[in-house]
GROMACS .gro file of C-alpha atoms in nm:
model
  440
    1UNK     CA    1  -7.902  13.905  10.467
    2UNK     CA    2  -8.076  14.085  10.757
    3UNK     CA    3  -8.412  13.978  10.890
    4UNK     CA    4  -8.564  14.287  10.726
    5UNK     CA    5  -8.506  14.134  10.384
    6UNK     CA    6  -8.694  13.857  10.208
    7UNK     CA    7  -8.570  13.504  10.172
    8UNK     CA    8  -8.685  13.149  10.121
    9UNK     CA    9  -8.546  12.861  10.326
   10UNK     CA   10  -8.588  12.515  10.180
   11UNK     CA   11  -8.481  12.199  10.363
   12UNK     CA   12  -8.490  11.919  10.107
   13UNK     CA   13  -8.483  11.627  10.349
   14UNK     CA   14  -8.564  11.617  10.719
   15UNK     CA   15  -8.334  11.417  10.947
   16UNK     CA   16  -8.429  11.200  11.244
   17UNK     CA   17  -8.795  11.164  11.152
   18UNK     CA   18  -8.973  10.859  11.012
   19UNK     CA   19  -9.034  10.891  10.640
   20UNK     CA   20  -8.954  11.146  10.372
   21UNK     CA   21  -9.042  11.511  10.408
   22UNK     CA   22  -8.912  11.859  10.338
   23UNK     CA   23  -8.969  12.208  10.473
   24UNK     CA   24  -9.040  12.531  10.285
   25UNK     CA   25  -9.017  12.854  10.485
   26UNK     CA   26  -9.081  13.201  10.338
   27UNK     CA   27  -8.980  13.523  10.517
   28UNK     CA   28  -9.076  13.867  10.386
   29UNK     CA   29  -8.934  14.174  10.559
   30UNK     CA   30  -8.883  13.986  10.883
   31UNK     CA   31  -9.225  13.820  10.883
   32UNK     CA   32  -9.287  13.451  10.828
   33UNK     CA   33  -9.539  13.432  10.545
   34UNK     CA   34  -9.538  13.057  10.484
   35UNK     CA   35  -9.428  12.743  10.667
   36UNK     CA   36  -9.505  12.427  10.476
   37UNK     CA   37  -9.426  12.072  10.583
   38UNK     CA   38  -9.389  11.926  10.235
   39UNK     CA   39  -9.436  11.551  10.258
   40UNK     CA   40  -9.327  11.398   9.928
   41UNK     CA   41  -9.326  11.030  10.020
   42UNK     CA   42  -9.536  10.843   9.762
   43UNK     CA   43  -9.895  10.771   9.868
   44UNK     CA   44  -9.935  10.422  10.010
   45UNK     CA   45 -10.295  10.346   9.894
   46UNK     CA   46 -10.369  10.112  10.186
   47UNK     CA   47 -10.741  10.192  10.172
   48UNK     CA   48 -10.744  10.066   9.814
   49UNK     CA   49 -10.545   9.754   9.905
   50UNK     CA   50 -10.812   9.662  10.160
   51UNK     CA   51 -11.104   9.664   9.916
   52UNK     CA   52 -11.221   9.315   9.829
   53UNK     CA   53 -11.037   9.156  10.123
   54UNK     CA   54 -11.202   8.932  10.380
   55UNK     CA   55 -11.286   9.072  10.723
   56UNK     CA   56 -11.001   8.873  10.877
   57UNK     CA   57 -10.731   9.043  10.669
   58UNK     CA   58 -10.715   9.415  10.771
   59UNK     CA   59 -10.507   9.357  11.088
   60UNK     CA   60 -10.227   9.190  10.893
   61UNK     CA   61 -10.244   9.427  10.596
   62UNK     CA   62 -10.258   9.753  10.794
   63UNK     CA   63  -9.975   9.651  11.026
   64UNK     CA   64  -9.751   9.709  10.723
   65UNK     CA   65  -9.841  10.079  10.722
   66UNK     CA   66  -9.576  10.138  10.988
   67UNK     CA   67  -9.283   9.938  11.119
   68UNK     CA   68  -9.268  10.147  11.438
   69UNK     CA   69  -9.635  10.130  11.542
   70UNK     CA   70  -9.784   9.821  11.374
   71UNK     CA   71  -9.977   9.719  11.688
   72UNK     CA   72 -10.172  10.046  11.674
   73UNK     CA   73 -10.289   9.964  11.321
   74UNK     CA   74 -10.367   9.603  11.408
   75UNK     CA   75 -10.566   9.692  11.719
   76UNK     CA   76 -10.764   9.973  11.553
   77UNK     CA   77 -10.843   9.739  11.263
   78UNK     CA   78 -10.954   9.462  11.499
   79UNK     CA   79 -11.177   9.700  11.693
   80UNK     CA   80 -11.343   9.830  11.377
   81UNK     CA   81 -11.408   9.482  11.234
   82UNK     CA   82 -11.538   9.356  11.568
   83UNK     CA   83 -11.763   9.660  11.586
   84UNK     CA   84 -11.920   9.569  11.251
   85UNK     CA   85 -11.973   9.212  11.365
   86UNK     CA   86 -12.112   9.295  11.709
   87UNK     CA   87 -11.829   9.127  11.898
   88UNK     CA   88 -11.669   9.245  12.222
   89UNK     CA   89 -11.325   9.117  12.322
   90UNK     CA   90 -11.291   9.138  12.699
   91UNK     CA   91 -11.132   8.965  12.997
   92UNK     CA   92 -10.781   8.831  12.962
   93UNK     CA   93 -10.784   8.865  12.583
   94UNK     CA   94 -10.842   9.239  12.622
   95UNK     CA   95 -10.569   9.248  12.887
   96UNK     CA   96 -10.325   9.077  12.649
   97UNK     CA   97 -10.405   9.333  12.380
   98UNK     CA   98 -10.330   9.612  12.625
   99UNK     CA   99 -10.006   9.439  12.727
  100UNK     CA  100  -9.902   9.410  12.362
  101UNK     CA  101  -9.980   9.778  12.314
  102UNK     CA  102  -9.768   9.864  12.619
  103UNK     CA  103  -9.477   9.697  12.444
  104UNK     CA  104  -9.525   9.919  12.141
  105UNK     CA  105  -9.546  10.233  12.355
  106UNK     CA  106  -9.223  10.140  12.533
  107UNK     CA  107  -9.021  10.064  12.219
  108UNK     CA  108  -9.157  10.348  12.005
  109UNK     CA  109  -9.145  10.626  12.263
  110UNK     CA  110  -8.798  10.515  12.374
  111UNK     CA  111  -8.674  10.515  12.016
  112UNK     CA  112  -8.794  10.873  11.978
  113UNK     CA  113  -8.652  10.993  12.311
  114UNK     CA  114  -8.303  10.850  12.273
  115UNK     CA  115  -8.234  10.815  11.902
  116UNK     CA  116  -8.433  11.097  11.745
  117UNK     CA  117  -8.502  11.375  11.996
  118UNK     CA  118  -8.239  11.381  12.274
  119UNK     CA  119  -7.951  11.478  12.039
  120UNK     CA  120  -8.133  11.810  11.978
  121UNK     CA  121  -8.112  11.904  12.345
  122UNK     CA  122  -7.755  11.788  12.397
  123UNK     CA  123  -7.597  11.942  12.087
  124UNK     CA  124  -7.529  11.628  11.883
  125UNK     CA  125  -7.604  11.554  11.519
  126UNK     CA  126  -7.719  11.199  11.587
  127UNK     CA  127  -7.744  10.925  11.847
  128UNK     CA  128  -7.421  10.780  11.706
  129UNK     CA  129  -7.238  11.100  11.793
  130UNK     CA  130  -7.418  11.108  12.129
  131UNK     CA  131  -7.302  10.756  12.214
  132UNK     CA  132  -6.935  10.854  12.180
  133UNK     CA  133  -6.961  11.085  12.482
  134UNK     CA  134  -7.267  10.943  12.660
  135UNK     CA  135  -7.245  10.571  12.603
  136UNK     CA  136  -7.425  10.481  12.927
  137UNK     CA  137  -7.723  10.699  12.835
  138UNK     CA  138  -7.762  10.544  12.491
  139UNK     CA  139  -7.719  10.191  12.629
  140UNK     CA  140  -7.993  10.263  12.883
  141UNK     CA  141  -8.222  10.363  12.597
  142UNK     CA  142  -8.141  10.050  12.400
  143UNK     CA  143  -8.212   9.830  12.703
  144UNK     CA  144  -8.545  10.001  12.754
  145UNK     CA  145  -8.640   9.966  12.389
  146UNK     CA  146  -8.547   9.598  12.398
  147UNK     CA  147  -8.789   9.546  12.687
  148UNK     CA  148  -9.069   9.677  12.468
  149UNK     CA  149  -8.954   9.462  12.177
  150UNK     CA  150  -8.956   9.155  12.404
  151UNK     CA  151  -9.326   9.205  12.473
  152UNK     CA  152  -9.395   9.229  12.099
  153UNK     CA  153  -9.189   8.920  12.028
  154UNK     CA  154  -9.365   8.709  12.291
  155UNK     CA  155  -9.723   8.818  12.224
  156UNK     CA  156  -9.694   8.918  11.861
  157UNK     CA  157  -9.456   8.655  11.731
  158UNK     CA  158  -9.198   8.913  11.622
  159UNK     CA  159  -9.111   9.273  11.707
  160UNK     CA  160  -9.186   9.425  11.365
  161UNK     CA  161  -9.520   9.360  11.193
  162UNK     CA  162  -9.643   9.104  11.453
  163UNK     CA  163  -9.813   8.797  11.311
  164UNK     CA  164  -9.996   8.657  11.616
  165UNK     CA  165 -10.274   8.917  11.626
  166UNK     CA  166 -10.610   8.831  11.473
  167UNK     CA  167 -10.967   8.958  11.474
  168UNK     CA  168 -11.119   8.834  11.800
  169UNK     CA  169 -10.789   8.796  11.985
  170UNK     CA  170 -10.473   8.603  11.907
  171UNK     CA  171 -10.369   8.291  11.721
  172UNK     CA  172 -10.193   8.175  12.038
  173UNK     CA  173 -10.187   8.303  12.396
  174UNK     CA  174  -9.891   8.267  12.634
  175UNK     CA  175  -9.867   8.065  12.952
  176UNK     CA  176  -9.789   8.226  13.287
  177UNK     CA  177  -9.449   8.057  13.279
  178UNK     CA  178  -9.368   8.226  12.948
  179UNK     CA  179  -9.444   8.567  13.100
  180UNK     CA  180  -9.213   8.528  13.404
  181UNK     CA  181  -8.886   8.614  13.223
  182UNK     CA  182  -9.063   8.910  13.066
  183UNK     CA  183  -9.167   9.037  13.410
  184UNK     CA  184  -8.809   9.013  13.531
  185UNK     CA  185  -8.689   9.214  13.232
  186UNK     CA  186  -8.958   9.477  13.288
  187UNK     CA  187  -8.865   9.518  13.655
  188UNK     CA  188  -8.514   9.610  13.539
  189UNK     CA  189  -8.667   9.833  13.270
  190UNK     CA  190  -8.861  10.022  13.537
  191UNK     CA  191  -8.533  10.148  13.681
  192UNK     CA  192  -8.424  10.257  13.332
  193UNK     CA  193  -8.759  10.429  13.273
  194UNK     CA  194  -8.734  10.620  13.601
  195UNK     CA  195  -8.380  10.729  13.516
  196UNK     CA  196  -8.490  10.827  13.166
  197UNK     CA  197  -8.752  11.059  13.311
  198UNK     CA  198  -8.501  11.220  13.546
  199UNK     CA  199  -8.254  11.253  13.257
  200UNK     CA  200  -8.485  11.432  13.013
  201UNK     CA  201  -8.628  11.652  13.288
  202UNK     CA  202  -8.283  11.809  13.315
  203UNK     CA  203  -8.273  11.924  12.953
  204UNK     CA  204  -8.290  12.294  12.865
  205UNK     CA  205  -8.634  12.372  12.719
  206UNK     CA  206  -8.706  12.682  12.511
  207UNK     CA  207  -9.025  12.867  12.597
  208UNK     CA  208  -9.306  12.781  12.358
  209UNK     CA  209  -9.679  12.717  12.361
  210UNK     CA  210  -9.896  12.524  12.119
  211UNK     CA  211 -10.236  12.691  12.093
  212UNK     CA  212 -10.405  12.410  11.899
  213UNK     CA  213 -10.699  12.217  12.041
  214UNK     CA  214 -10.609  11.879  12.190
  215UNK     CA  215 -10.763  11.544  12.096
  216UNK     CA  216 -10.714  11.204  12.260
  217UNK     CA  217 -10.911  10.900  12.364
  218UNK     CA  218 -11.032  10.895  12.721
  219UNK     CA  219 -11.139  10.598  12.934
  220UNK     CA  220 -11.339  10.620  13.258
  221UNK     CA  221 -11.090  10.454  13.491
  222UNK     CA  222 -10.751  10.425  13.318
  223UNK     CA  223 -10.504  10.614  13.102
  224UNK     CA  224 -10.632  10.540  12.751
  225UNK     CA  225 -10.409  10.324  12.533
  226UNK     CA  226 -10.597  10.063  12.331
  227UNK     CA  227 -10.952  10.194  12.362
  228UNK     CA  228 -11.155  10.492  12.471
  229UNK     CA  229 -11.386  10.774  12.363
  230UNK     CA  230 -11.254  11.059  12.145
  231UNK     CA  231 -11.229  11.363  12.370
  232UNK     CA  232 -11.136  11.720  12.274
  233UNK     CA  233 -10.997  12.001  12.487
  234UNK     CA  234 -11.035  12.338  12.316
  235UNK     CA  235 -10.761  12.592  12.358
  236UNK     CA  236 -10.834  12.890  12.578
  237UNK     CA  237 -11.202  12.836  12.656
  238UNK     CA  238 -11.155  12.701  13.009
  239UNK     CA  239 -11.423  12.440  12.957
  240UNK     CA  240 -11.415  12.074  13.041
  241UNK     CA  241 -11.314  11.829  12.766
  242UNK     CA  242 -11.600  11.729  12.537
  243UNK     CA  243 -11.642  11.376  12.407
  244UNK     CA  244 -11.807  11.231  12.098
  245UNK     CA  245 -11.867  10.869  11.986
  246UNK     CA  246 -11.601  10.692  11.780
  247UNK     CA  247 -11.862  10.642  11.507
  248UNK     CA  248 -11.879  11.021  11.465
  249UNK     CA  249 -11.503  11.063  11.424
  250UNK     CA  250 -11.511  11.173  11.060
  251UNK     CA  251 -11.789  11.421  11.133
  252UNK     CA  252 -11.548  11.605  11.364
  253UNK     CA  253 -11.204  11.524  11.217
  254UNK     CA  254 -11.212  11.628  10.851
  255UNK     CA  255 -10.918  11.571  10.617
  256UNK     CA  256 -10.834  11.774  10.309
  257UNK     CA  257 -10.566  11.769  10.042
  258UNK     CA  258 -10.308  12.048  10.038
  259UNK     CA  259 -10.126  12.122   9.712
  260UNK     CA  260  -9.772  12.085   9.844
  261UNK     CA  261  -9.799  11.746  10.017
  262UNK     CA  262  -9.891  11.388   9.938
  263UNK     CA  263 -10.037  11.362  10.288
  264UNK     CA  264 -10.380  11.484  10.387
  265UNK     CA  265 -10.421  11.741  10.663
  266UNK     CA  266 -10.702  11.723  10.917
  267UNK     CA  267 -10.889  11.972  11.135
  268UNK     CA  268 -11.107  11.913  11.438
  269UNK     CA  269 -11.440  12.091  11.395
  270UNK     CA  270 -11.268  12.335  11.161
  271UNK     CA  271 -10.984  12.418  11.402
  272UNK     CA  272 -10.618  12.314  11.424
  273UNK     CA  273 -10.568  12.033  11.667
  274UNK     CA  274 -10.293  11.821  11.814
  275UNK     CA  275 -10.306  11.458  11.913
  276UNK     CA  276 -10.040  11.249  12.089
  277UNK     CA  277  -9.858  11.258  12.422
  278UNK     CA  278  -9.933  11.622  12.510
  279UNK     CA  279 -10.303  11.568  12.439
  280UNK     CA  280 -10.323  11.239  12.631
  281UNK     CA  281 -10.149  11.385  12.934
  282UNK     CA  282 -10.373  11.692  12.934
  283UNK     CA  283 -10.694  11.489  12.910
  284UNK     CA  284 -10.610  11.179  13.117
  285UNK     CA  285 -10.300  11.259  13.322
  286UNK     CA  286 -10.508  11.253  13.642
  287UNK     CA  287 -10.571  10.881  13.581
  288UNK     CA  288 -10.205  10.781  13.594
  289UNK     CA  289 -10.107  10.574  13.901
  290UNK     CA  290  -9.999  10.785  14.201
  291UNK     CA  291  -9.634  10.679  14.168
  292UNK     CA  292  -9.623  10.787  13.803
  293UNK     CA  293  -9.803  11.115  13.876
  294UNK     CA  294  -9.548  11.190  14.148
  295UNK     CA  295  -9.260  11.113  13.912
  296UNK     CA  296  -9.417  11.348  13.655
  297UNK     CA  297  -9.446  11.627  13.912
  298UNK     CA  298  -9.084  11.574  14.012
  299UNK     CA  299  -8.995  11.611  13.643
  300UNK     CA  300  -9.167  11.949  13.630
  301UNK     CA  301  -9.504  11.846  13.487
  302UNK     CA  302  -9.816  11.961  13.664
  303UNK     CA  303 -10.146  11.981  13.480
  304UNK     CA  304 -10.168  12.059  13.109
  305UNK     CA  305  -9.836  12.090  12.924
  306UNK     CA  306  -9.851  12.286  12.597
  307UNK     CA  307  -9.479  12.335  12.537
  308UNK     CA  308  -9.391  12.109  12.239
  309UNK     CA  309  -9.025  12.106  12.344
  310UNK     CA  310  -9.127  11.941  12.673
  311UNK     CA  311  -9.311  11.663  12.491
  312UNK     CA  312  -9.001  11.449  12.543
  313UNK     CA  313  -9.071  11.462  12.917
  314UNK     CA  314  -9.433  11.356  12.868
  315UNK     CA  315  -9.318  11.068  12.648
  316UNK     CA  316  -9.082  10.956  12.924
  317UNK     CA  317  -9.376  10.963  13.168
  318UNK     CA  318  -9.573  10.743  12.929
  319UNK     CA  319  -9.284  10.498  12.901
  320UNK     CA  320  -9.272  10.467  13.279
  321UNK     CA  321  -9.648  10.417  13.287
  322UNK     CA  322  -9.637  10.152  13.012
  323UNK     CA  323  -9.373   9.957  13.205
  324UNK     CA  324  -9.579   9.976  13.525
  325UNK     CA  325  -9.897   9.881  13.341
  326UNK     CA  326  -9.726   9.587  13.167
  327UNK     CA  327  -9.607   9.454  13.504
  328UNK     CA  328  -9.959   9.488  13.647
  329UNK     CA  329 -10.112   9.301  13.354
  330UNK     CA  330  -9.856   9.020  13.378
  331UNK     CA  331  -9.909   8.989  13.753
  332UNK     CA  332 -10.287   8.944  13.713
  333UNK     CA  333 -10.273   8.729  13.399
  334UNK     CA  334 -10.460   8.399  13.376
  335UNK     CA  335 -10.456   8.211  13.043
  336UNK     CA  336 -10.795   8.248  12.871
  337UNK     CA  337 -10.988   7.935  12.773
  338UNK     CA  338 -10.954   8.022  12.403
  339UNK     CA  339 -10.702   8.239  12.218
  340UNK     CA  340 -10.980   8.421  12.031
  341UNK     CA  341 -11.354   8.468  12.023
  342UNK     CA  342 -11.549   8.384  11.708
  343UNK     CA  343 -11.615   8.677  11.478
  344UNK     CA  344 -11.889   8.595  11.230
  345UNK     CA  345 -11.910   8.846  10.945
  346UNK     CA  346 -12.218   9.052  10.875
  347UNK     CA  347 -12.301   9.355  10.664
  348UNK     CA  348 -12.247   9.693  10.823
  349UNK     CA  349 -12.004   9.968  10.915
  350UNK     CA  350 -11.759   9.950  11.205
  351UNK     CA  351 -11.535  10.203  11.374
  352UNK     CA  352 -11.223  10.159  11.586
  353UNK     CA  353 -10.974  10.397  11.746
  354UNK     CA  354 -10.668  10.350  11.965
  355UNK     CA  355 -10.382  10.566  12.089
  356UNK     CA  356 -10.076  10.511  11.873
  357UNK     CA  357  -9.761  10.654  12.033
  358UNK     CA  358  -9.803  10.961  11.809
  359UNK     CA  359 -10.175  11.002  11.876
  360UNK     CA  360 -10.527  10.890  11.799
  361UNK     CA  361 -10.555  10.644  11.509
  362UNK     CA  362 -10.899  10.585  11.356
  363UNK     CA  363 -11.018  10.301  11.129
  364UNK     CA  364 -11.355  10.255  10.957
  365UNK     CA  365 -11.460   9.952  10.752
  366UNK     CA  366 -11.772   9.866  10.558
  367UNK     CA  367 -11.843   9.493  10.510
  368UNK     CA  368 -12.095   9.315  10.294
  369UNK     CA  369 -12.289   9.011  10.416
  370UNK     CA  370 -12.001   8.778  10.321
  371UNK     CA  371 -11.749   8.978  10.522
  372UNK     CA  372 -11.582   9.141  10.221
  373UNK     CA  373 -11.443   9.491  10.274
  374UNK     CA  374 -11.625   9.731  10.041
  375UNK     CA  375 -11.491  10.055  10.189
  376UNK     CA  376 -11.204  10.149  10.421
  377UNK     CA  377 -11.086  10.470  10.585
  378UNK     CA  378 -10.773  10.530  10.795
  379UNK     CA  379 -10.694  10.859  10.969
  380UNK     CA  380 -10.343  10.852  11.121
  381UNK     CA  381 -10.209  11.088  11.389
  382UNK     CA  382  -9.954  11.270  11.174
  383UNK     CA  383 -10.210  11.389  10.919
  384UNK     CA  384 -10.398  11.539  11.214
  385UNK     CA  385 -10.085  11.703  11.358
  386UNK     CA  386  -9.948  11.864  11.044
  387UNK     CA  387 -10.143  12.188  11.080
  388UNK     CA  388 -10.026  12.232  11.439
  389UNK     CA  389  -9.667  12.153  11.338
  390UNK     CA  390  -9.672  12.419  11.067
  391UNK     CA  391  -9.820  12.672  11.307
  392UNK     CA  392  -9.545  12.589  11.559
  393UNK     CA  393  -9.286  12.652  11.288
  394UNK     CA  394  -9.432  12.995  11.205
  395UNK     CA  395  -9.447  13.100  11.568
  396UNK     CA  396  -9.104  12.969  11.671
  397UNK     CA  397  -8.923  13.119  11.371
  398UNK     CA  398  -9.108  13.448  11.409
  399UNK     CA  399  -9.005  13.465  11.773
  400UNK     CA  400  -8.644  13.393  11.679
  401UNK     CA  401  -8.645  13.673  11.420
  402UNK     CA  402  -8.803  13.910  11.668
  403UNK     CA  403  -8.500  13.868  11.893
  404UNK     CA  404  -8.249  13.925  11.613
  405UNK     CA  405  -8.148  13.786  11.277
  406UNK     CA  406  -8.056  13.421  11.227
  407UNK     CA  407  -7.861  13.248  10.956
  408UNK     CA  408  -8.024  12.992  10.730
  409UNK     CA  409  -7.827  12.719  10.908
  410UNK     CA  410  -7.957  12.833  11.248
  411UNK     CA  411  -8.316  12.850  11.123
  412UNK     CA  412  -8.280  12.506  10.967
  413UNK     CA  413  -8.169  12.353  11.296
  414UNK     CA  414  -8.448  12.531  11.482
  415UNK     CA  415  -8.715  12.416  11.237
  416UNK     CA  416  -8.599  12.055  11.228
  417UNK     CA  417  -8.599  12.053  11.607
  418UNK     CA  418  -8.952  12.197  11.617
  419UNK     CA  419  -9.074  11.926  11.379
  420UNK     CA  420  -8.906  11.650  11.578
  421UNK     CA  421  -9.089  11.769  11.889
  422UNK     CA  422  -9.399  11.607  11.740
  423UNK     CA  423  -9.228  11.286  11.620
  424UNK     CA  424  -9.414  11.279  11.287
  425UNK     CA  425  -9.464  10.941  11.122
  426UNK     CA  426  -9.459  11.051  10.760
  427UNK     CA  427  -9.511  10.705  10.609
  428UNK     CA  428  -9.838  10.676  10.804
  429UNK     CA  429  -9.963  11.015  10.693
  430UNK     CA  430  -9.903  10.967  10.318
  431UNK     CA  431 -10.195  10.731  10.301
  432UNK     CA  432 -10.418  10.873  10.031
  433UNK     CA  433 -10.415  11.096   9.726
  434UNK     CA  434 -10.705  11.211   9.513
  435UNK     CA  435 -10.667  11.085   9.157
  436UNK     CA  436 -10.855  11.234   8.862
  437UNK     CA  437 -10.832  11.071   8.520
  438UNK     CA  438 -10.944  11.263   8.214
  439UNK     CA  439 -10.987  11.070   7.892
  440UNK     CA  440 -11.031  11.231   7.554
   0.00000   0.00000   0.00000
């Protein structure tokens, strides 16, 4: 069928993404009329699970939302609970949290780069097929991912759903001697991270531009990972980024239900927005260490990057930064006098946000005077990114049709690739569903 006709393309199951989702694409006389990311994974109801729980429980419960980024959920939960209770975790305990988060960035971003995204650029169906011809490349990725997992295992107790994190800090903190082998592993990982950045910089990138607003946390003196102030950069207005308090997050980021998905979709002040690596680099890239900024420039990044296909390069920059930051934190580490500060419950509302590998993750909890959770709200990155992903699909497919017809198979590959640019975490996004019960 020519591109002048009408057709519907339906991809029943997306490959190389976390979770279960489908794609529905409608084309009428050569024009894309609908692009729907149809997430059909069952809602997870984590907000409901949290009701009636003690204030100490959200970090452990919410870590089960995602096996790839559990630290993000634990840290956001801790920050929100500590905010209710008027507690600040600082010093070496805060440094250990940041170190743990570096481990998650390394393992999660590396998993995406090597196992999910790189096959698209190199013409392979999977990382298994890639490893047959490029074994050394895949082994480098596995070594790098293992370095991130080692941080999680040491500080978190295990690499998936860590059990050593608690409100106020940790159940146990490491000695300097325990960190030495980790530092040696990370020094080797730095070489792998540098080579990873050079490797992905050599990929062939289609021209594309995401015109969504950008949202990320920003910190005054460091690249934001585990804390910061929500900061937005509006597309095309040439203005400086604008910040708003974490407590006002839901006044700016508003979720709504769409009829074709179990996941909510969010907008920033009524506009499409994107959170994640591209947003972080645009807002805080100038705060990366000089050596990392120079490596990014050598990889072809300079200033704001809005090409979703080049997000793999930005992720590689963030892996290199996380390795460097982990080494810095280990080098300056001194065991704290206590593994955690006391967190006495009190009635109130608390807010917490951190930068999951896929973007800004927000938690809000309401506690009663006994520390029982009476209300909970989670806004994950993927629910925020869905609108921008769908818009990317419309634009990319429309551009492809403008340059000539394409078969359904070609459009399918193009669309799946465009979705994987954003590394959606579907299980995180299917977190709520409105339920109405009518009784006769």
